[in-house]
């Protein structure tokens, strides 16, 4: 596996490759990330991964400096997966001058849910992904469904900018107790880790309520948030939305059995976890 930090060297290395499959990451890799590499290989060749902790998507009170960086362990994992190139730019490599041009997702998708609680987050994500796509020029790129809203935003961005990159969605990788794998799980202490699967259990209960025919969606959401709060979680949202655009379903949507997804974000101790479940 070649480890490359320079954009120019990366382009030289990939020149002539027409089926490159790309998996962008922020490192601290776990089995969920590695499953993305395997999915990428099924859709293209060679497989290129990136590791870059993107300052643009972190808010002023978020954990940029504390974000876990495990580069050597990540390299070993990627080598075992047969990744061809690891693009690992420094901030100076990727942003040699201030990134004043930014991608701004539409408010009705980028300003809701995660966008409401993390202002500017999707601006930073979209900007770095577009820049990484420009560097790698992949035929396909793989993103996990755990970051459901992010996946939708990247997919829509690729479509609206007519990017020659197909966005592949990968199913969420879970621990045996249902907890979605995340780099931030490492922040949980033993007691919190034992409690963490309750988030996924909450999603399943909400999905069951909706499948049973209940149409008072707002009430279902409020009940789920209250149940989390009684267990000392601090929920930001539990939201049943349409898969097509992440807007709340109308009575007509429910009657027509519109495809739905339930999404949640909540803090357990000092760790903020997100998850979702398609209904």
Coordinates of N, CA, C and O in Angstrom, one line a residue, residues 74-233:
X74 N -4.2 2.2 11.9 CA -5.1 2.3 10.7 C -4.3 1.8 9.5 O -4.9 1.1 8.7
X75 N -3.1 2.2 9.4 CA -2.3 1.7 8.2 C -2.3 0.2 8.2 O -2.5 -0.4 7.1
X76 N -2.0 -0.4 9.3 CA -2.0 -1.9 9.4 C -3.3 -2.5 8.9 O -3.3 -3.5 8.2
X77 N -4.4 -1.9 9.4 CA -5.7 -2.5 9.0 C -6.0 -2.3 7.5 O -6.5 -3.3 6.9
X78 N -5.6 -1.2 7.0 CA -5.9 -1.0 5.5 C -5.0 -1.9 4.7 O -5.4 -2.4 3.6
X79 N -3.7 -2.1 5.1 CA -2.9 -3.0 4.4 C -3.5 -4.4 4.3 O -3.4 -5.1 3.3
X80 N -4.0 -4.9 5.4 CA -4.6 -6.2 5.5 C -5.8 -6.3 4.6 O -6.2 -7.4 4.1
X81 N -6.5 -5.1 4.3 CA -7.7 -5.1 3.4 C -7.3 -5.0 2.0 O -8.1 -4.9 1.1
X82 N -6.0 -4.8 1.7 CA -5.5 -4.7 0.3 C -5.8 -3.4 -0.3 O -5.9 -3.3 -1.6
X83 N -5.9 -2.3 0.5 CA -6.1 -1.0 -0.1 C -4.8 -0.6 -0.9 O -3.7 -0.9 -0.5
X84 N -5.0 0.0 -2.0 CA -3.9 0.3 -3.0 C -3.2 1.6 -2.6 O -2.0 1.6 -2.6
X85 N -4.0 2.6 -2.3 CA -3.4 3.9 -1.9 C -4.1 4.4 -0.7 O -5.3 4.4 -0.6
X86 N -3.4 4.9 0.3 CA -3.9 5.7 1.4 C -3.5 7.1 1.2 O -2.3 7.4 1.2
X87 N -4.5 8.0 1.0 CA -4.2 9.4 0.9 C -4.4 10.0 2.2 O -5.5 10.0 2.8
X88 N -3.3 10.5 2.8 CA -3.2 11.0 4.1 C -2.6 12.4 4.1 O -1.5 12.6 4.6
X89 N -3.4 13.4 3.6 CA -2.8 14.7 3.5 C -2.8 15.4 4.9 O -3.6 15.1 5.8
X90 N -1.8 16.3 5.1 CA -1.8 17.2 6.2 C -2.8 18.4 5.9 O -3.3 18.5 4.7
X91 N -3.1 19.2 6.9 CA -4.0 20.3 6.6 C -3.3 21.2 5.5 O -4.0 21.8 4.6
X92 N -2.0 21.4 5.5 CA -1.3 22.2 4.6 C -1.4 21.6 3.2 O -1.5 22.3 2.2
X93 N -1.4 20.3 3.1 CA -1.6 19.6 1.8 C -2.9 19.9 1.2 O -3.1 20.2 0.0
X94 N -4.0 19.7 2.0 CA -5.3 19.8 1.5 C -5.8 21.2 1.4 O -6.6 21.6 0.5
X95 N -5.4 22.0 2.4 CA -5.8 23.4 2.4 C -4.6 24.3 2.4 O -4.2 24.9 3.4
X96 N -3.8 24.4 1.3 CA -2.6 25.2 1.3 C -2.9 26.7 1.5 O -1.9 27.4 1.8
X97 N -4.1 27.1 1.2 CA -4.5 28.4 1.5 C -5.9 28.3 2.2 O -6.5 27.3 2.1
X98 N -6.4 29.3 2.9 CA -7.7 29.2 3.6 C -8.8 28.8 2.6 O -8.8 29.3 1.4
X99 N -9.6 27.8 3.0 CA -10.6 27.3 2.1 C -11.8 28.3 2.1 O -12.8 28.0 2.8
X100 N -11.7 29.3 1.4 CA -12.8 30.4 1.4 C -14.0 30.0 0.5 O -15.1 30.5 0.7
X101 N -13.8 29.2 -0.5 CA -14.9 28.6 -1.3 C -15.4 27.4 -0.5 O -14.7 26.5 -0.2
X102 N -16.7 27.4 -0.3 CA -17.4 26.4 0.5 C -18.6 25.8 -0.3 O -19.2 26.6 -1.0
X103 N -19.0 24.6 0.0 CA -20.2 24.0 -0.5 C -21.3 24.2 0.6 O -21.1 23.8 1.8
X104 N -22.4 24.8 0.2 CA -23.5 25.1 1.2 C -24.7 24.2 0.8 O -25.4 24.5 -0.1
X105 N -25.0 23.1 1.6 CA -26.2 22.3 1.3 C -27.4 23.2 1.5 O -27.4 24.1 2.3
X106 N -28.5 22.8 0.8 CA -29.8 23.6 1.0 C -30.3 23.4 2.5 O -30.1 22.4 3.1
X107 N -30.9 24.5 3.0 CA -31.3 24.5 4.4 C -32.3 23.4 4.7 O -32.3 22.9 5.8
X108 N -33.2 23.0 3.7 CA -34.2 22.1 4.0 C -33.7 20.6 4.2 O -34.4 19.7 4.6
X109 N -32.4 20.5 3.9 CA -31.8 19.2 4.1 C -30.6 19.3 5.0 O -30.4 18.6 6.0
X110 N -29.8 20.4 4.8 CA -28.5 20.5 5.6 C -28.8 21.3 6.9 O -27.9 21.3 7.8
X111 N -29.9 22.0 7.0 CA -30.1 22.8 8.2 C -31.0 22.1 9.3 O -31.3 22.8 10.3
X112 N -31.4 20.9 9.0 CA -32.3 20.2 10.0 C -31.5 19.1 10.7 O -30.4 18.8 10.3
X113 N -32.1 18.5 11.7 CA -31.6 17.4 12.4 C -30.1 17.7 12.8 O -29.9 18.6 13.6
X114 N -29.1 17.0 12.3 CA -27.7 17.3 12.7 C -27.3 18.7 12.3 O -26.6 19.3 13.1
X115 N -27.9 19.2 11.2 CA -27.5 20.6 10.8 C -28.0 21.6 11.8 O -27.4 22.7 12.0
X116 N -29.2 21.3 12.5 CA -29.7 22.2 13.5 C -28.8 22.2 14.7 O -28.6 23.3 15.3
X117 N -28.3 21.1 15.1 CA -27.6 21.0 16.4 C -26.1 21.2 16.2 O -25.3 21.4 17.1
X118 N -25.6 21.1 14.9 CA -24.2 21.3 14.6 C -24.1 22.3 13.5 O -23.8 21.8 12.3
X119 N -24.4 23.5 13.7 CA -24.4 24.5 12.6 C -23.0 24.5 11.9 O -22.0 24.5 12.5
X120 N -23.1 24.5 10.5 CA -21.9 24.5 9.7 C -21.3 23.1 9.5 O -20.3 23.0 8.6
X121 N -21.8 22.1 10.2 CA -21.2 20.8 10.0 C -21.2 20.3 8.6 O -20.2 19.9 8.0
X122 N -22.4 20.4 8.0 CA -22.5 19.8 6.6 C -21.9 20.7 5.6 O -21.5 20.2 4.5
X123 N -21.7 22.0 5.9 CA -20.9 22.8 5.0 C -19.5 22.3 5.0 O -18.9 22.2 3.9
X124 N -18.9 22.0 6.2 CA -17.6 21.5 6.2 C -17.4 20.1 5.6 O -16.4 19.8 4.9
X125 N -18.4 19.2 5.8 CA -18.4 17.9 5.2 C -18.4 17.9 3.7 O -17.6 17.3 3.0
X126 N -19.4 18.7 3.2 CA -19.6 18.8 1.8 C -18.3 19.4 1.1 O -17.9 18.9 0.0
X127 N -17.8 20.4 1.7 CA -16.6 21.0 1.1 C -15.4 20.1 1.0 O -14.7 20.0 0.0
X128 N -15.1 19.4 2.1 CA -14.0 18.5 2.1 C -14.2 17.3 1.2 O -13.3 16.8 0.5
X129 N -15.4 16.8 1.1 CA -15.7 15.6 0.2 C -15.6 16.0 -1.2 O -15.0 15.3 -2.0
X130 N -16.1 17.2 -1.6 CA -15.9 17.7 -3.0 C -14.4 17.8 -3.3 O -14.0 17.4 -4.4
X131 N -13.7 18.3 -2.4 CA -12.2 18.5 -2.6 C -11.5 17.1 -2.7 O -10.7 16.9 -3.6
X132 N -11.9 16.2 -1.9 CA -11.3 14.9 -1.9 C -11.7 14.2 -3.3 O -10.9 13.5 -3.9
X133 N -12.9 14.3 -3.7 CA -13.3 13.8 -5.0 C -12.5 14.4 -6.1 O -12.1 13.7 -7.1
X134 N -12.2 15.7 -6.0 CA -11.4 16.3 -7.0 C -10.0 15.8 -7.0 O -9.4 15.6 -8.1
X135 N -9.5 15.4 -5.9 CA -8.1 14.9 -5.8 C -8.1 13.4 -6.3 O -7.2 13.1 -7.1
X136 N -9.0 12.6 -5.9 CA -9.0 11.2 -6.2 C -9.7 10.9 -7.5 O -9.3 9.9 -8.2
X137 N -10.7 11.6 -7.9 CA -11.5 11.4 -9.1 C -12.0 10.0 -9.2 O -11.7 9.3 -10.2
X138 N -12.7 9.5 -8.2 CA -13.2 8.1 -8.2 C -14.4 7.9 -9.1 O -15.2 8.8 -9.4
X139 N -14.5 6.6 -9.5 CA -15.7 6.2 -10.3 C -16.8 5.9 -9.3 O -18.0 6.2 -9.6
X140 N -16.5 5.4 -8.1 CA -17.5 5.2 -7.0 C -16.9 5.6 -5.7 O -15.7 5.6 -5.5
X141 N -17.7 6.0 -4.8 CA -17.3 6.3 -3.4 C -18.3 5.7 -2.5 O -19.5 5.7 -2.7
X142 N -17.8 5.2 -1.3 CA -18.6 4.4 -0.4 C -18.8 5.2 0.9 O -17.8 5.7 1.5
X143 N -20.1 5.4 1.3 CA -20.4 6.1 2.6 C -21.3 5.2 3.4 O -22.2 4.6 2.8
X144 N -21.2 5.2 4.7 CA -22.0 4.4 5.6 C -23.4 5.0 5.8 O -23.5 6.2 5.9
X145 N -24.4 4.1 6.0 CA -25.7 4.6 6.3 C -25.8 5.1 7.8 O -26.8 5.8 8.1
X146 N -24.8 4.8 8.6 CA -24.9 5.3 10.0 C -25.1 6.8 10.0 O -25.8 7.4 10.8
X147 N -24.3 7.5 9.1 CA -24.4 8.9 8.9 C -25.4 9.2 7.8 O -25.1 9.6 6.7
X148 N -26.7 8.9 8.1 CA -27.7 8.9 7.1 C -27.9 10.2 6.4 O -28.0 10.3 5.1
X149 N -28.0 11.3 7.1 CA -28.2 12.6 6.6 C -27.0 13.0 5.7 O -27.1 13.6 4.6
X150 N -25.8 12.7 6.2 CA -24.6 13.0 5.5 C -24.6 12.2 4.1 O -24.2 12.8 3.1
X151 N -25.0 11.0 4.1 CA -25.0 10.2 2.9 C -26.0 10.9 1.9 O -25.6 11.0 0.7
X152 N -27.1 11.3 2.4 CA -28.1 12.0 1.5 C -27.5 13.3 0.9 O -27.7 13.6 -0.3
X153 N -26.9 14.0 1.7 CA -26.3 15.3 1.3 C -25.2 15.1 0.2 O -25.2 15.8 -0.8
X154 N -24.3 14.1 0.5 CA -23.3 13.8 -0.5 C -23.8 13.3 -1.8 O -23.4 13.7 -2.9
X155 N -24.8 12.4 -1.7 CA -25.4 11.9 -2.9 C -26.1 13.0 -3.7 O -25.9 13.0 -4.9
X156 N -26.8 13.9 -3.0 CA -27.5 15.0 -3.8 C -26.4 16.0 -4.3 O -26.6 16.5 -5.4
X157 N -25.3 16.2 -3.6 CA -24.3 17.1 -4.1 C -23.7 16.5 -5.4 O -23.5 17.2 -6.4
X158 N -23.4 15.2 -5.3 CA -22.8 14.6 -6.5 C -23.7 14.7 -7.7 O -23.3 14.9 -8.9
X159 N -25.0 14.5 -7.5 CA -26.0 14.6 -8.6 C -26.1 16.0 -9.1 O -26.0 16.3 -10.3
X160 N -26.2 17.0 -8.2 CA -26.4 18.4 -8.7 C -25.2 19.0 -9.3 O -25.3 19.8 -10.2
X161 N -24.0 18.6 -8.9 CA -22.8 19.0 -9.6 C -22.4 18.1 -10.7 O -21.3 18.4 -11.3
X162 N -23.2 17.2 -11.1 CA -22.9 16.2 -12.2 C -21.5 15.6 -12.0 O -20.8 15.5 -13.0
X163 N -21.2 15.2 -10.8 CA -19.9 14.6 -10.6 C -19.9 13.2 -11.2 O -20.9 12.5 -11.1
X164 N -18.8 12.7 -11.8 CA -18.8 11.4 -12.4 C -18.5 10.3 -11.4 O -17.7 9.4 -11.6
X165 N -19.1 10.4 -10.2 CA -18.8 9.5 -9.1 C -20.1 9.0 -8.6 O -21.0 9.7 -8.2
X166 N -20.3 7.7 -8.6 CA -21.5 7.0 -8.0 C -21.3 6.8 -6.5 O -20.3 6.4 -6.1
X167 N -22.3 7.2 -5.8 CA -22.3 7.1 -4.3 C -22.9 5.8 -3.9 O -24.1 5.6 -4.2
X168 N -22.2 5.0 -3.2 CA -22.6 3.6 -2.8 C -22.9 3.7 -1.3 O -22.1 4.2 -0.5
X169 N -24.1 3.2 -0.9 CA -24.4 3.2 0.5 C -24.1 1.9 1.2 O -24.5 0.8 0.6
X170 N -23.5 1.9 2.3 CA -23.1 0.7 3.0 C -24.0 0.6 4.3 O -24.1 1.6 5.0
X171 N -24.4 -0.6 4.6 CA -25.3 -0.8 5.8 C -24.4 -0.5 7.1 O -23.2 -0.7 7.1
X172 N -25.1 -0.1 8.1 CA -24.5 0.2 9.4 C -23.9 -1.1 10.0 O -24.6 -2.1 10.1
X173 N -22.7 -1.0 10.4 CA -22.0 -2.2 11.1 C -22.3 -2.0 12.6 O -22.0 -1.0 13.2
X174 N -22.8 -3.1 13.2 CA -23.1 -3.0 14.6 C -22.4 -4.1 15.5 O -22.0 -5.1 15.0
X175 N -22.2 -3.7 16.7 CA -21.7 -4.7 17.7 C -22.8 -5.7 18.0 O -23.9 -5.5 17.6
X176 N -22.4 -6.8 18.6 CA -23.4 -7.9 18.9 C -24.6 -7.4 19.7 O -25.7 -7.9 19.5
X177 N -24.4 -6.4 20.5 CA -25.5 -5.8 21.3 C -26.3 -4.7 20.6 O -27.2 -4.1 21.1
X178 N -26.0 -4.5 19.3 CA -26.8 -3.6 18.5 C -26.2 -2.2 18.4 O -26.6 -1.4 17.5
X179 N -25.2 -1.8 19.2 CA -24.6 -0.5 19.1 C -23.9 -0.3 17.8 O -23.1 -1.1 17.4
X180 N -24.2 0.8 17.1 CA -23.6 1.1 15.8 C -22.1 1.5 16.1 O -21.8 2.2 17.0
X181 N -21.2 0.9 15.3 CA -19.8 1.1 15.5 C -19.5 2.6 15.2 O -20.0 3.1 14.2
X182 N -18.7 3.2 16.0 CA -18.3 4.6 15.8 C -17.0 4.9 16.5 O -16.8 4.3 17.6
X183 N -16.2 5.8 15.9 CA -15.0 6.1 16.6 C -15.2 6.7 18.0 O -14.4 6.6 18.9
X184 N -16.4 7.4 18.1 CA -16.7 8.1 19.4 C -17.1 7.1 20.5 O -17.2 7.5 21.6
X185 N -17.3 5.8 20.1 CA -17.7 4.8 21.2 C -16.5 4.7 22.1 O -16.7 4.3 23.3
X186 N -15.3 5.0 21.6 CA -14.1 4.9 22.5 C -14.1 5.9 23.7 O -13.3 5.7 24.6
X187 N -14.9 6.9 23.6 CA -15.1 7.8 24.7 C -15.9 7.3 25.8 O -15.9 7.9 26.9
X188 N -16.7 6.2 25.6 CA -17.6 5.7 26.6 C -16.8 5.0 27.7 O -16.0 4.1 27.4
X189 N -17.2 5.2 29.0 CA -16.6 4.3 30.0 C -17.4 3.0 30.1 O -18.4 2.9 29.3
X190 N -17.0 2.1 30.9 CA -17.6 0.8 30.9 C -19.1 0.8 31.2 O -19.9 0.1 30.6
X191 N -19.6 1.7 32.2 CA -21.0 1.8 32.5 C -21.8 2.4 31.3 O -22.9 1.9 31.0
X192 N -21.2 3.4 30.7 CA -21.9 4.0 29.5 C -21.9 3.0 28.4 O -23.0 3.0 27.6
X193 N -20.9 2.3 28.2 CA -20.9 1.3 27.0 C -22.0 0.3 27.2 O -22.6 -0.2 26.3
X194 N -22.2 -0.1 28.5 CA -23.3 -1.1 28.8 C -24.7 -0.5 28.5 O -25.6 -1.2 28.1
X195 N -24.8 0.8 28.7 CA -26.1 1.5 28.4 C -26.3 1.9 27.0 O -27.4 2.0 26.5
X196 N -25.2 2.0 26.2 CA -25.3 2.6 24.9 C -26.2 1.9 23.9 O -26.9 2.5 23.1
X197 N -26.4 0.5 24.0 CA -27.3 -0.2 23.0 C -28.7 0.3 23.2 O -29.6 0.0 22.3
X198 N -29.1 1.0 24.3 CA -30.5 1.5 24.5 C -30.9 2.4 23.3 O -32.0 2.5 23.0
X199 N -29.9 3.1 22.7 CA -30.2 4.0 21.6 C -30.8 3.2 20.5 O -31.9 3.6 19.9
X200 N -30.2 2.1 20.1 CA -30.7 1.3 19.0 C -32.1 0.6 19.4 O -33.0 0.5 18.6
X201 N -32.2 0.2 20.6 CA -33.4 -0.4 21.1 C -34.6 0.7 21.0 O -35.7 0.3 20.6
X202 N -34.2 1.9 21.3 CA -35.2 3.0 21.1 C -35.7 3.1 19.7 O -36.9 3.3 19.4
X203 N -34.8 3.1 18.8 CA -35.1 3.2 17.4 C -36.0 2.0 17.0 O -37.0 2.2 16.2
X204 N -35.7 0.8 17.5 CA -36.6 -0.3 17.1 C -38.0 -0.2 17.7 O -39.0 -0.5 17.0
X205 N -38.1 0.4 18.9 CA -39.4 0.6 19.5 C -40.2 1.6 18.7 O -41.4 1.4 18.4
X206 N -39.6 2.7 18.3 CA -40.3 3.7 17.4 C -40.7 3.1 16.1 O -41.9 3.3 15.7
X207 N -39.8 2.3 15.5 CA -40.2 1.6 14.2 C -41.4 0.7 14.4 O -42.3 0.7 13.6
X208 N -41.4 0.0 15.5 CA -42.5 -0.9 15.8 C -43.8 -0.2 15.9 O -44.9 -0.6 15.5
X209 N -43.8 1.0 16.6 CA -45.0 1.8 16.8 C -45.5 2.3 15.5 O -46.7 2.2 15.2
X210 N -44.6 2.7 14.6 CA -45.0 3.2 13.3 C -45.6 2.1 12.4 O -46.6 2.2 11.8
X211 N -44.9 0.9 12.5 CA -45.4 -0.2 11.7 C -46.7 -0.7 12.2 O -47.5 -1.3 11.4
X212 N -47.0 -0.5 13.5 CA -48.3 -1.0 14.0 C -49.5 -0.2 13.6 O -50.6 -0.5 13.8
X213 N -49.2 1.0 12.9 CA -50.3 1.8 12.4 C -50.5 3.1 13.1 O -51.4 3.9 12.7
X214 N -49.7 3.4 14.2 CA -49.9 4.7 14.8 C -49.5 5.8 13.9 O -48.5 5.7 13.2
X215 N -50.3 6.8 13.9 CA -50.1 8.0 13.0 C -49.7 9.2 13.8 O -49.4 10.3 13.1
X216 N -49.7 9.2 15.1 CA -49.4 10.4 15.9 C -47.9 10.4 16.1 O -47.3 10.2 17.1
X217 N -47.2 10.7 15.0 CA -45.8 10.6 14.9 C -45.1 11.5 15.9 O -44.1 11.1 16.6
X218 N -45.6 12.7 16.1 CA -44.9 13.6 17.0 C -45.0 13.1 18.4 O -44.0 13.2 19.2
X219 N -46.1 12.5 18.8 CA -46.3 11.9 20.1 C -45.3 10.7 20.3 O -44.7 10.5 21.3
X220 N -45.1 9.9 19.3 CA -44.2 8.8 19.3 C -42.8 9.3 19.6 O -42.0 8.8 20.4
X221 N -42.4 10.3 18.9 CA -41.1 10.9 19.0 C -40.9 11.5 20.4 O -39.8 11.2 21.1
X222 N -41.9 12.2 21.0 CA -41.8 12.7 22.3 C -41.7 11.6 23.4 O -40.9 11.7 24.3
X223 N -42.4 10.5 23.2 CA -42.3 9.4 24.1 C -40.9 8.8 24.1 O -40.4 8.5 25.2
X224 N -40.4 8.7 22.9 CA -39.0 8.1 22.8 C -38.0 9.0 23.5 O -37.1 8.5 24.2
X225 N -38.1 10.3 23.3 CA -37.1 11.2 23.9 C -37.3 11.2 25.4 O -36.3 11.2 26.2
X226 N -38.5 11.1 25.9 CA -38.7 11.1 27.3 C -38.2 9.8 28.0 O -37.6 9.8 29.0
X227 N -38.3 8.7 27.2 CA -37.8 7.4 27.7 C -36.3 7.5 27.8 O -35.7 7.0 28.8
X228 N -35.6 8.1 26.9 CA -34.2 8.2 26.9 C -33.8 9.1 28.1 O -32.8 8.8 28.9
X229 N -34.5 10.2 28.3 CA -34.2 11.1 29.4 C -34.3 10.5 30.7 O -33.5 10.8 31.6
X230 N -35.2 9.6 30.9 CA -35.4 8.9 32.2 C -34.2 8.0 32.5 O -34.0 7.7 33.7
X231 N -33.4 7.6 31.5 CA -32.3 6.8 31.7 C -31.0 7.7 31.6 O -29.9 7.2 31.4
X232 N -31.2 9.0 31.8 CA -30.1 9.9 31.9 C -29.3 10.2 30.6 O -28.2 10.7 30.6
X233 N -30.0 9.9 29.5 CA -29.5 10.4 28.2 C -30.0 11.9 28.1 O -30.9 12.3 28.7

